[in-house]
């Protein structure tokens, strides 16, 4: 196949860009098809099918012919020169077979518009270059674009409404945008293919045979309110771009995407994009695809406020600079992430947190919904650097933040790292994530440095931060700094059963202030020897105190031969491992018991009974446990019989801030749940849509295999009927979606009103109330972004000492996804400065809030010391008091925020208060 190409340059010829530059071509200003045939500017139907045509279009051609229903075909080898702003309008069937579309004088032309009576076929090596909208498909048009080359167009294909593909559909094409001049068409964002409100369309052939669609240096496919299938298609080389963008704005839509396999030898599905697939309000299925290279995320699902399904199976994710898969601020009905492989061996970007699966602040739409992350492989490759002091990584296999109802099962994490670069690794990390199941996961490493430039860096198999009620069973950690680690008092009610910690520096690690919950006869094993000798052990860091030990101890059955325990763990007090007294061996099982574990924990019982130990005497610790205890008693009335301490506790708090704030928390946790009636309608509609999409897929395959035009016409009629039925189902889905969003908004508005009625009197109460209020505000605004003011407020709460600010500090950190706080450094030894009852100095601070100066006035002169710390616990100013009644403090250069003042007289009496600085 050859094209008779006439290359011209307006600059060289030195004249206007018009037909005179193409003397051997037919010059067409404008006209309809019959008129242009009659004038001889176009060949008749029979001649055009066999004889190549060379034409120049100055304005437009209207391919419309009421008198002839036969297709009009441009024979192979035809050349069409489109002058600036010229266009073709298609209102019948027109075929461009191996036809070359040039832009006259390299000036952009408008494109080919296909209307509701039109059918366009562009096939067999045709070339379309330098159009602003190369092909624009209007509702009820038909199209086949096969084996076509698109060069440097603004938008290659744009489809709106009930568009139908025929023949091979949109397959075997090359979309190449390397040399596009951005200023020519005034497009904000260039996409190779844009789809708007198309009931269903397939990009690539379903059979997966032949040359693939190739998107090169283009934002690939943008689909809004469109059910989409992508097969036999690949995307490459737009480091700042997106491969596939999916947006459902009125309801939930479906995208099914398949690659070419997940082996390194298979063709890469998406390579070198900032974001591979970005989805919102879509039922998304991606399978057998190989992703390689991503500046941000290879798959990103964000701010999906409607309940959706996510299926990712047998994919490979390689060389991701931040996240392979990220799902955040979305509502899910069904999740299956299985048999994927994650390989982080990209050392080109320094200092980032790299995550295989990042799951943040998502909610399930039904109480029974469960997300499954199972049988995936996570391989953390070694990093190298010429400057290891400043080259640091945090690598996490599965990261879960602020989310529940996940089953993380049978995954394998391999940490292959051995160099001087600081590296923080966790196979699984949970932050503020409750009621998840972690079962039969295995993490193996090569220890790595026990301490490095940053002593906070460590290798963990599983790490839980402030995450209660999680079930951990039959997980194995081997050759790590810390096999399994817990942080924070909110880890209470952990169910820790039959886990194996082998050859770790520390098998089980509890950070200062952690409450793990009593583990009764759990059959866990501490095994093996460290490379340097000794036995892997458990470690309770800090000074836990008797209360924390009682709330986190292990009851063991030392006569059970199935168990092997390290009997003298390295902790500063004895009694953590306690003989349970039973002689009955437990059956070995990795499954959670049908009976739920006791709803009231030891910590809650000690609080109600008066024996709870506040961590470092911070009263927020007891207040926080009061919230938890009240929630349990509210959910299980049988736990508060008449005249019991539990009933008295419940009645004390039911109308106070503890009851109000805990009910608000529970309302927020359940805000995404379906109503019973809506759930049934949604399930039925979703099943009907899936069935209809399946029928359309069957007919589309038949269309690809059809051998005659008559067969294609018959199948096209069936497809049109199916898509009309699908449109009706989609309209029902939009109505159900609107009802769901209305229900959620109503619950959010009610919650906002309830929160407004709460009069928070303590900082920890105000912190929790504020975070809930801001979360409701963002939900009602319908955005996934915090405003600048909201972000600043959340950061100010997150920056507080966790033990001082209560659970609201944890929720604020979860909201901004930042947990790298050292609470022990932020609250150093404040227990020593607590004011004893009845022994307080009388003093006042004025003005408060202060700007440039404030005064602390005592009722009588004081001899002693005065300390001022910021909310991170760092000393800002320290003074000696020498029988002075008033101290003047210059606050002009202090950052705005809260500061704690502690004055201690030599007699031992104290004064503690806060200063607010506002500039």
Coordinates of N, CA, C and O in Angstrom, one line a residue, residues 322-464:
X322 N 4.9 5.7 44.1 CA 4.2 5.9 45.3 C 3.3 4.7 45.6 O 3.7 4.0 46.5
X323 N 2.2 4.6 45.0 CA 1.3 3.5 45.3 C 1.0 2.7 44.0 O 0.8 3.2 42.9
X324 N 0.9 1.4 44.2 CA 0.5 0.5 43.1 C -1.1 0.7 43.0 O -1.6 1.0 41.9
X325 N -1.8 0.4 44.1 CA -3.2 0.5 44.1 C -3.6 1.4 45.3 O -3.2 1.1 46.4
X326 N -4.4 2.4 45.0 CA -4.9 3.3 46.1 C -6.4 3.4 46.0 O -6.9 3.7 44.9
X327 N -7.1 3.2 47.1 CA -8.5 3.3 47.2 C -8.8 4.2 48.4 O -8.5 3.8 49.5
X328 N -9.4 5.3 48.2 CA -9.6 6.3 49.3 C -11.0 7.0 49.2 O -11.5 7.2 48.1
X329 N -11.6 7.3 50.4 CA -12.8 8.0 50.5 C -13.9 7.5 49.6 O -14.6 8.2 48.9
X330 N -14.0 6.2 49.5 CA -15.0 5.5 48.6 C -15.8 4.6 49.4 O -15.5 4.1 50.5
X331 N -17.0 4.3 48.8 CA -17.9 3.3 49.4 C -18.0 2.1 48.5 O -18.1 2.2 47.3
X332 N -17.9 0.9 49.2 CA -17.7 -0.3 48.5 C -18.9 -1.3 48.9 O -19.3 -1.3 50.0
X333 N -19.3 -2.1 47.9 CA -20.2 -3.2 48.3 C -19.5 -4.6 48.2 O -19.9 -5.5 48.9
X334 N -18.5 -4.6 47.4 CA -17.8 -5.9 47.2 C -16.4 -5.6 46.7 O -16.2 -4.8 45.9
X335 N -15.5 -6.4 47.3 CA -14.0 -6.2 47.0 C -13.4 -7.5 46.9 O -13.5 -8.4 47.8
X336 N -12.6 -7.7 45.8 CA -11.8 -9.0 45.6 C -10.5 -8.6 45.0 O -10.5 -8.3 43.8
X337 N -9.5 -8.5 45.8 CA -8.1 -8.2 45.2 C -7.3 -9.4 45.5 O -6.9 -9.7 46.6
X338 N -7.1 -10.2 44.4 CA -6.5 -11.5 44.6 C -5.5 -11.9 43.6 O -5.6 -11.5 42.4
X339 N -4.5 -12.6 44.0 CA -3.5 -13.3 43.1 C -2.8 -12.2 42.2 O -2.4 -12.5 41.1
X340 N -2.5 -11.1 42.8 CA -1.7 -10.1 42.1 C -0.3 -10.1 42.6 O 0.0 -10.6 43.7
X341 N 0.6 -9.5 41.9 CA 2.0 -9.4 42.3 C 2.5 -8.0 42.3 O 2.2 -7.2 41.3
X342 N 3.1 -7.6 43.4 CA 3.6 -6.2 43.6 C 5.1 -6.2 43.7 O 5.6 -6.8 44.7
X343 N 5.8 -5.6 42.8 CA 7.3 -5.5 42.9 C 7.7 -4.1 42.9 O 7.6 -3.3 41.9
X344 N 8.2 -3.6 44.0 CA 8.8 -2.3 44.1 C 10.3 -2.4 44.0 O 11.0 -2.6 45.0
X345 N 10.8 -2.2 42.8 CA 12.2 -2.2 42.6 C 12.7 -0.9 41.9 O 13.6 -0.9 41.2
X346 N 11.9 0.2 42.2 CA 12.2 1.5 41.6 C 13.0 2.3 42.6 O 12.4 2.7 43.6
X347 N 14.2 2.6 42.4 CA 15.0 3.4 43.3 C 15.3 4.8 42.7 O 16.2 5.5 43.2
X348 N 14.5 5.2 41.7 CA 14.8 6.5 41.1 C 14.3 7.7 41.8 O 14.7 8.8 41.6
X349 N 13.3 7.5 42.7 CA 12.7 8.6 43.5 C 13.0 8.4 44.9 O 12.8 7.3 45.5
X350 N 13.5 9.4 45.6 CA 13.9 9.3 47.0 C 12.9 9.8 48.0 O 12.1 10.8 47.7
X351 N 12.9 9.2 49.1 CA 12.1 9.8 50.2 C 10.6 9.6 50.2 O 9.9 10.2 51.0
X352 N 10.1 8.8 49.3 CA 8.6 8.6 49.3 C 8.2 7.4 50.0 O 9.0 6.5 50.3
X353 N 6.9 7.4 50.4 CA 6.3 6.2 51.0 C 5.7 5.4 49.9 O 4.9 5.9 49.1
X354 N 6.2 4.2 49.7 CA 5.7 3.3 48.6 C 4.8 2.2 49.2 O 5.1 1.6 50.2
X355 N 3.7 2.1 48.6 CA 2.7 1.2 49.1 C 2.1 0.3 48.0 O 1.8 0.8 46.9
X356 N 2.0 -1.0 48.3 CA 1.4 -1.9 47.3 C -0.1 -1.6 47.2 O -0.6 -1.3 46.1
X357 N -0.8 -1.7 48.3 CA -2.3 -1.4 48.3 C -2.5 -0.4 49.5 O -2.2 -0.7 50.6
X358 N -2.9 0.8 49.1 CA -3.3 1.8 50.1 C -4.8 1.9 50.2 O -5.4 2.3 49.2
X359 N -5.3 1.6 51.4 CA -6.8 1.6 51.5 C -7.1 2.6 52.7 O -6.9 2.3 53.8
X360 N -7.7 3.7 52.3 CA -7.8 4.8 53.3 C -9.2 5.4 53.3 O -9.7 5.8 52.3
X361 N -9.8 5.4 54.6 CA -11.0 6.1 54.9 C -12.1 5.6 53.9 O -12.9 6.5 53.4
X362 N -12.2 4.3 53.7 CA -13.3 3.8 52.9 C -14.4 3.2 53.8 O -14.1 2.8 54.9
X363 N -15.6 3.0 53.2 CA -16.6 2.5 54.0 C -17.4 1.4 53.2 O -17.4 1.5 52.0
X364 N -18.0 0.4 53.9 CA -18.8 -0.6 53.3 C -20.2 -0.2 53.4 O -20.7 0.3 54.4
X365 N -21.0 -0.5 52.3 CA -22.4 0.0 52.2 C -23.3 -1.0 52.9 O -24.5 -0.6 53.1
X366 N -22.9 -2.2 53.2 CA -23.8 -3.1 54.0 C -23.0 -3.7 55.1 O -21.8 -3.9 55.0
X367 N -23.7 -4.0 56.2 CA -23.0 -4.6 57.4 C -22.3 -5.9 57.1 O -21.2 -6.3 57.6
X368 N -22.8 -6.7 56.1 CA -22.3 -8.0 55.8 C -21.2 -7.9 54.7 O -20.5 -8.9 54.4
X369 N -21.0 -6.8 54.1 CA -20.0 -6.7 53.0 C -18.6 -6.9 53.6 O -18.3 -6.4 54.7
X370 N -17.8 -7.6 52.8 CA -16.4 -7.8 53.2 C -15.5 -7.6 52.0 O -15.8 -8.1 50.9
X371 N -14.4 -6.9 52.3 CA -13.4 -6.8 51.2 C -12.4 -7.8 51.4 O -11.9 -8.0 52.5
X372 N -12.0 -8.5 50.3 CA -11.0 -9.6 50.4 C -9.7 -9.1 49.7 O -9.8 -8.8 48.5
X373 N -8.6 -9.2 50.4 CA -7.3 -9.0 49.8 C -6.6 -10.3 50.1 O -6.1 -10.5 51.2
X374 N -6.4 -11.1 49.1 CA -6.0 -12.5 49.4 C -5.0 -13.0 48.3 O -5.0 -12.6 47.1
X375 N -4.0 -13.8 48.8 CA -3.1 -14.5 47.9 C -2.3 -13.6 47.0 O -2.1 -14.0 45.8
X376 N -1.9 -12.5 47.5 CA -1.1 -11.6 46.7 C 0.3 -11.7 47.1 O 0.6 -12.0 48.3
X377 N 1.2 -11.4 46.2 CA 2.7 -11.4 46.5 C 3.2 -10.0 46.5 O 2.9 -9.2 45.6
X378 N 3.9 -9.6 47.6 CA 4.5 -8.3 47.7 C 6.0 -8.4 47.9 O 6.4 -9.1 48.9
X379 N 6.7 -7.9 47.0 CA 8.2 -8.1 47.0 C 8.8 -6.7 47.1 O 8.7 -5.9 46.1
X380 N 9.5 -6.4 48.2 CA 10.2 -5.1 48.4 C 11.6 -5.3 48.1 O 12.4 -5.9 48.8
X381 N 12.0 -4.7 46.9 CA 13.4 -4.9 46.4 C 14.3 -4.0 47.1 O 14.0 -2.9 47.7
X382 N 15.6 -4.3 47.0 CA 16.7 -3.5 47.6 C 16.8 -2.1 46.9 O 16.5 -2.0 45.8
X383 N 17.2 -1.1 47.7 CA 17.5 0.2 47.2 C 19.0 0.5 47.3 O 19.6 0.0 48.2
X384 N 19.5 1.4 46.4 CA 20.8 1.8 46.5 C 20.9 3.3 46.4 O 20.0 3.9 45.8
X385 N 21.9 3.9 46.9 CA 22.1 5.4 46.8 C 23.5 5.7 47.1 O 24.2 5.1 47.9
X386 N 23.9 6.8 46.4 CA 25.2 7.4 46.7 C 25.3 8.2 48.0 O 26.3 8.5 48.5
X387 N 24.1 8.5 48.5 CA 24.0 9.3 49.8 C 23.0 8.7 50.7 O 21.9 9.1 50.8
X388 N 23.4 7.6 51.4 CA 22.4 6.9 52.2 C 21.9 7.7 53.4 O 20.8 7.4 53.9
X389 N 22.6 8.7 53.8 CA 22.1 9.5 55.0 C 20.8 10.2 54.7 O 19.9 10.2 55.5
X390 N 20.6 10.6 53.4 CA 19.4 11.4 53.1 C 18.5 10.6 52.2 O 17.5 11.1 51.7
X391 N 18.8 9.4 51.9 CA 18.0 8.5 51.0 C 17.2 7.6 51.9 O 17.8 6.6 52.4
X392 N 16.0 7.8 52.1 CA 15.2 7.0 53.0 C 13.9 6.6 52.4 O 13.3 7.3 51.6
X393 N 13.4 5.4 52.7 CA 12.2 4.8 52.2 C 11.3 4.4 53.3 O 11.7 3.8 54.3
X394 N 10.0 4.5 53.1 CA 9.0 3.8 53.8 C 8.3 2.9 52.8 O 7.7 3.4 51.8
X395 N 8.3 1.6 53.0 CA 7.6 0.7 52.1 C 6.6 -0.2 52.9 O 6.9 -0.8 53.9
X396 N 5.4 -0.2 52.4 CA 4.3 -0.9 53.1 C 3.6 -1.8 52.0 O 3.2 -1.3 50.9
X397 N 3.4 -3.1 52.3 CA 2.7 -3.9 51.4 C 1.2 -3.6 51.3 O 0.7 -3.2 50.3
X398 N 0.5 -3.7 52.5 CA -0.9 -3.4 52.5 C -1.1 -2.3 53.6 O -0.8 -2.6 54.8
X399 N -1.6 -1.2 53.3 CA -1.8 -0.1 54.3 C -3.3 0.2 54.4 O -3.9 0.4 53.4
X400 N -3.8 0.1 55.6 CA -5.2 0.3 55.8 C -5.4 1.4 56.8 O -4.8 1.3 58.0
X401 N -6.1 2.5 56.5 CA -6.2 3.6 57.3 C -7.7 4.0 57.4 O -8.4 4.2 56.4
X402 N -8.2 4.0 58.7 CA -9.6 4.4 58.9 C -10.6 3.6 58.1 O -11.6 4.2 57.6
X403 N -10.5 2.3 58.1 CA -11.4 1.4 57.3 C -11.6 0.1 58.1 O -10.7 -0.3 58.8
X404 N -12.8 -0.5 57.8 CA -13.1 -1.8 58.5 C -13.6 -2.8 57.5 O -13.7 -2.5 56.3
X405 N -13.8 -4.0 58.0 CA -14.5 -5.1 57.2 C -13.6 -5.6 56.1 O -14.1 -6.0 55.0
X406 N -12.3 -5.6 56.3 CA -11.4 -6.2 55.3 C -10.9 -7.5 55.8 O -10.6 -7.7 56.9
X407 N -10.8 -8.5 54.9 CA -10.2 -9.7 55.1 C -8.9 -9.8 54.4 O -8.9 -9.9 53.1
X408 N -7.8 -9.7 55.1 CA -6.5 -9.7 54.5 C -5.9 -11.1 54.7 O -5.5 -11.4 55.9
X409 N -5.9 -12.0 53.7 CA -5.6 -13.4 54.0 C -4.7 -14.0 53.0 O -4.7 -13.7 51.8
X410 N -3.8 -14.8 53.5 CA -2.9 -15.7 52.7 C -2.0 -14.9 51.7 O -1.7 -15.3 50.6
X411 N -1.6 -13.7 52.1 CA -0.7 -12.9 51.3 C 0.7 -13.2 51.7 O 1.0 -13.5 52.9
X412 N 1.7 -13.0 50.8 CA 3.1 -13.2 51.1 C 3.9 -12.0 50.9 O 3.8 -11.3 49.8
X413 N 4.6 -11.6 51.9 CA 5.4 -10.4 51.8 C 6.9 -10.7 52.0 O 7.3 -11.4 53.0
X414 N 7.7 -10.3 51.0 CA 9.1 -10.6 51.1 C 9.9 -9.3 51.1 O 9.8 -8.5 50.1
X415 N 10.7 -9.1 52.1 CA 11.5 -7.9 52.2 C 12.9 -8.2 51.9 O 13.6 -8.8 52.8
X416 N 13.4 -7.8 50.8 CA 14.7 -8.1 50.3 C 15.6 -6.8 50.3 O 15.6 -6.1 49.4
X417 N 16.2 -6.6 51.5 CA 16.8 -5.3 51.7 C 18.0 -5.4 52.6 O 17.9 -6.0 53.6
X418 N 19.1 -4.9 52.1 CA 20.4 -5.0 52.9 C 21.3 -4.0 52.4 O 22.1 -4.2 51.5
X419 N 21.2 -2.8 53.0 CA 22.2 -1.7 52.7 C 22.2 -0.7 53.9 O 21.5 -0.9 54.9
X420 N 22.9 0.4 53.7 CA 23.0 1.4 54.7 C 21.8 2.4 54.7 O 21.8 3.3 55.5
X421 N 20.9 2.3 53.7 CA 19.9 3.3 53.6 C 18.8 3.0 54.6 O 18.4 1.8 54.8
X422 N 18.3 4.0 55.3 CA 17.2 3.8 56.3 C 16.0 3.4 55.5 O 15.7 3.9 54.5
X423 N 15.3 2.4 56.1 CA 14.2 1.8 55.4 C 13.2 1.4 56.4 O 13.5 0.6 57.3
X424 N 12.0 1.9 56.3 CA 10.9 1.5 57.2 C 9.9 0.6 56.5 O 9.4 1.0 55.4
X425 N 9.8 -0.6 56.9 CA 9.0 -1.6 56.2 C 7.9 -2.2 57.1 O 8.2 -2.5 58.2
X426 N 6.7 -2.4 56.5 CA 5.7 -3.1 57.1 C 5.0 -4.0 56.1 O 4.6 -3.5 55.0
X427 N 4.9 -5.3 56.3 CA 4.1 -6.1 55.4 C 2.7 -5.6 55.4 O 2.1 -5.3 54.3
X428 N 2.1 -5.5 56.6 CA 0.7 -4.9 56.7 C 0.7 -3.9 57.8 O 1.3 -4.1 58.9
X429 N 0.1 -2.7 57.5 CA 0.0 -1.7 58.5 C -1.4 -1.2 58.6 O -2.0 -0.8 57.6
X430 N -2.0 -1.2 59.8 CA -3.3 -0.7 60.1 C -3.2 0.5 60.9 O -2.6 0.5 62.0
X431 N -3.9 1.6 60.5 CA -4.0 2.8 61.3 C -5.4 3.1 61.5 O -6.2 3.2 60.5
X432 N -5.8 3.3 62.8 CA -7.2 3.6 63.1 C -8.2 2.7 62.2 O -9.1 3.2 61.6
X433 N -7.9 1.5 62.2 CA -8.7 0.5 61.4 C -9.2 -0.6 62.3 O -8.4 -1.4 62.8
X434 N -10.5 -0.7 62.5 CA -11.0 -1.7 63.4 C -11.8 -2.8 62.6 O -12.2 -2.6 61.5
X435 N -11.9 -3.9 63.3 CA -12.7 -5.0 62.9 C -12.3 -5.6 61.5 O -13.2 -5.8 60.6
X436 N -11.0 -5.8 61.3 CA -10.5 -6.4 60.1 C -10.0 -7.8 60.5 O -9.7 -8.0 61.7
X437 N -9.9 -8.7 59.5 CA -9.3 -10.0 59.8 C -8.0 -10.1 59.0 O -7.9 -9.9 57.8
X438 N -6.9 -10.5 59.7 CA -5.6 -10.7 59.1 C -5.3 -12.2 59.4 O -5.0 -12.6 60.5
X439 N -5.3 -13.0 58.4 CA -5.3 -14.5 58.5 C -4.3 -15.1 57.5 O -4.3 -14.8 56.3
X440 N -3.4 -15.9 58.1 CA -2.4 -16.7 57.3 C -1.6 -15.9 56.3 O -1.2 -16.3 55.2
X441 N -1.2 -14.7 56.8 CA -0.2 -13.9 56.0 C 1.2 -14.2 56.5 O 1.4 -14.5 57.6
X442 N 2.1 -14.2 55.5 CA 3.5 -14.5 55.9 C 4.4 -13.4 55.4 O 4.3 -12.9 54.3
X443 N 5.3 -13.0 56.3 CA 6.3 -11.9 56.0 C 7.7 -12.5 56.3 O 7.9 -12.9 57.5
X444 N 8.6 -12.4 55.4 CA 9.9 -12.9 55.5 C 10.9 -11.8 55.1 O 10.7 -11.1 54.1
X445 N 11.9 -11.6 55.9 CA 12.9 -10.5 55.6 C 14.3 -11.0 55.8 O 14.6 -12.2 56.1
X446 N 15.2 -10.0 55.8 CA 16.6 -10.3 56.1 C 17.1 -9.4 57.2 O 18.2 -9.0 57.2
X447 N 16.2 -9.2 58.2 CA 16.5 -8.4 59.4 C 16.7 -6.9 59.1 O 16.0 -6.1 59.6
X448 N 17.7 -6.6 58.3 CA 18.0 -5.2 58.1 C 18.6 -4.6 59.4 O 18.7 -5.3 60.4
X449 N 19.1 -3.3 59.4 CA 19.7 -2.8 60.6 C 18.7 -2.6 61.7 O 17.6 -2.1 61.5
X450 N 19.1 -3.0 62.9 CA 18.2 -2.8 64.0 C 18.0 -1.3 64.3 O 16.9 -0.9 64.6
X451 N 19.0 -0.5 64.2 CA 18.9 0.9 64.3 C 19.8 1.5 63.2 O 20.8 0.9 62.9
X452 N 19.4 2.6 62.7 CA 20.1 3.2 61.6 C 20.1 4.7 61.8 O 20.0 5.2 62.9
X453 N 20.3 5.5 60.8 CA 20.3 7.0 60.9 C 19.1 7.5 61.6 O 19.1 8.3 62.5
X454 N 17.9 6.9 61.3 CA 16.7 7.2 61.9 C 16.3 6.0 62.8 O 15.9 5.0 62.3
X455 N 16.4 6.1 64.1 CA 16.2 5.0 65.0 C 14.7 4.5 65.0 O 14.4 3.4 65.4
X456 N 13.8 5.4 64.5 CA 12.4 5.0 64.4 C 12.2 4.0 63.3 O 11.1 3.5 63.2
X457 N 13.1 3.8 62.3 CA 12.9 2.9 61.2 C 13.1 1.5 61.7 O 14.0 1.2 62.4
X458 N 12.2 0.6 61.2 CA 12.3 -0.8 61.6 C 11.5 -1.6 60.5 O 10.8 -1.1 59.7
X459 N 11.8 -2.9 60.6 CA 11.1 -3.8 59.7 C 10.0 -4.6 60.5 O 10.3 -5.2 61.5
X460 N 8.8 -4.5 60.0 CA 7.7 -5.1 60.7 C 7.0 -6.1 59.8 O 6.8 -5.8 58.6
X461 N 6.6 -7.2 60.3 CA 5.7 -8.1 59.6 C 4.3 -7.5 59.5 O 3.7 -7.2 58.4
X462 N 3.7 -7.2 60.7 CA 2.4 -6.6 60.8 C 2.5 -5.5 61.9 O 3.1 -5.7 62.9
X463 N 1.9 -4.3 61.6 CA 2.0 -3.2 62.5 C 0.6 -2.6 62.6 O 0.0 -2.2 61.7
X464 N 0.1 -2.6 63.9 CA -1.3 -2.0 64.1 C -1.1 -0.8 65.0 O -0.5 -0.8 66.1

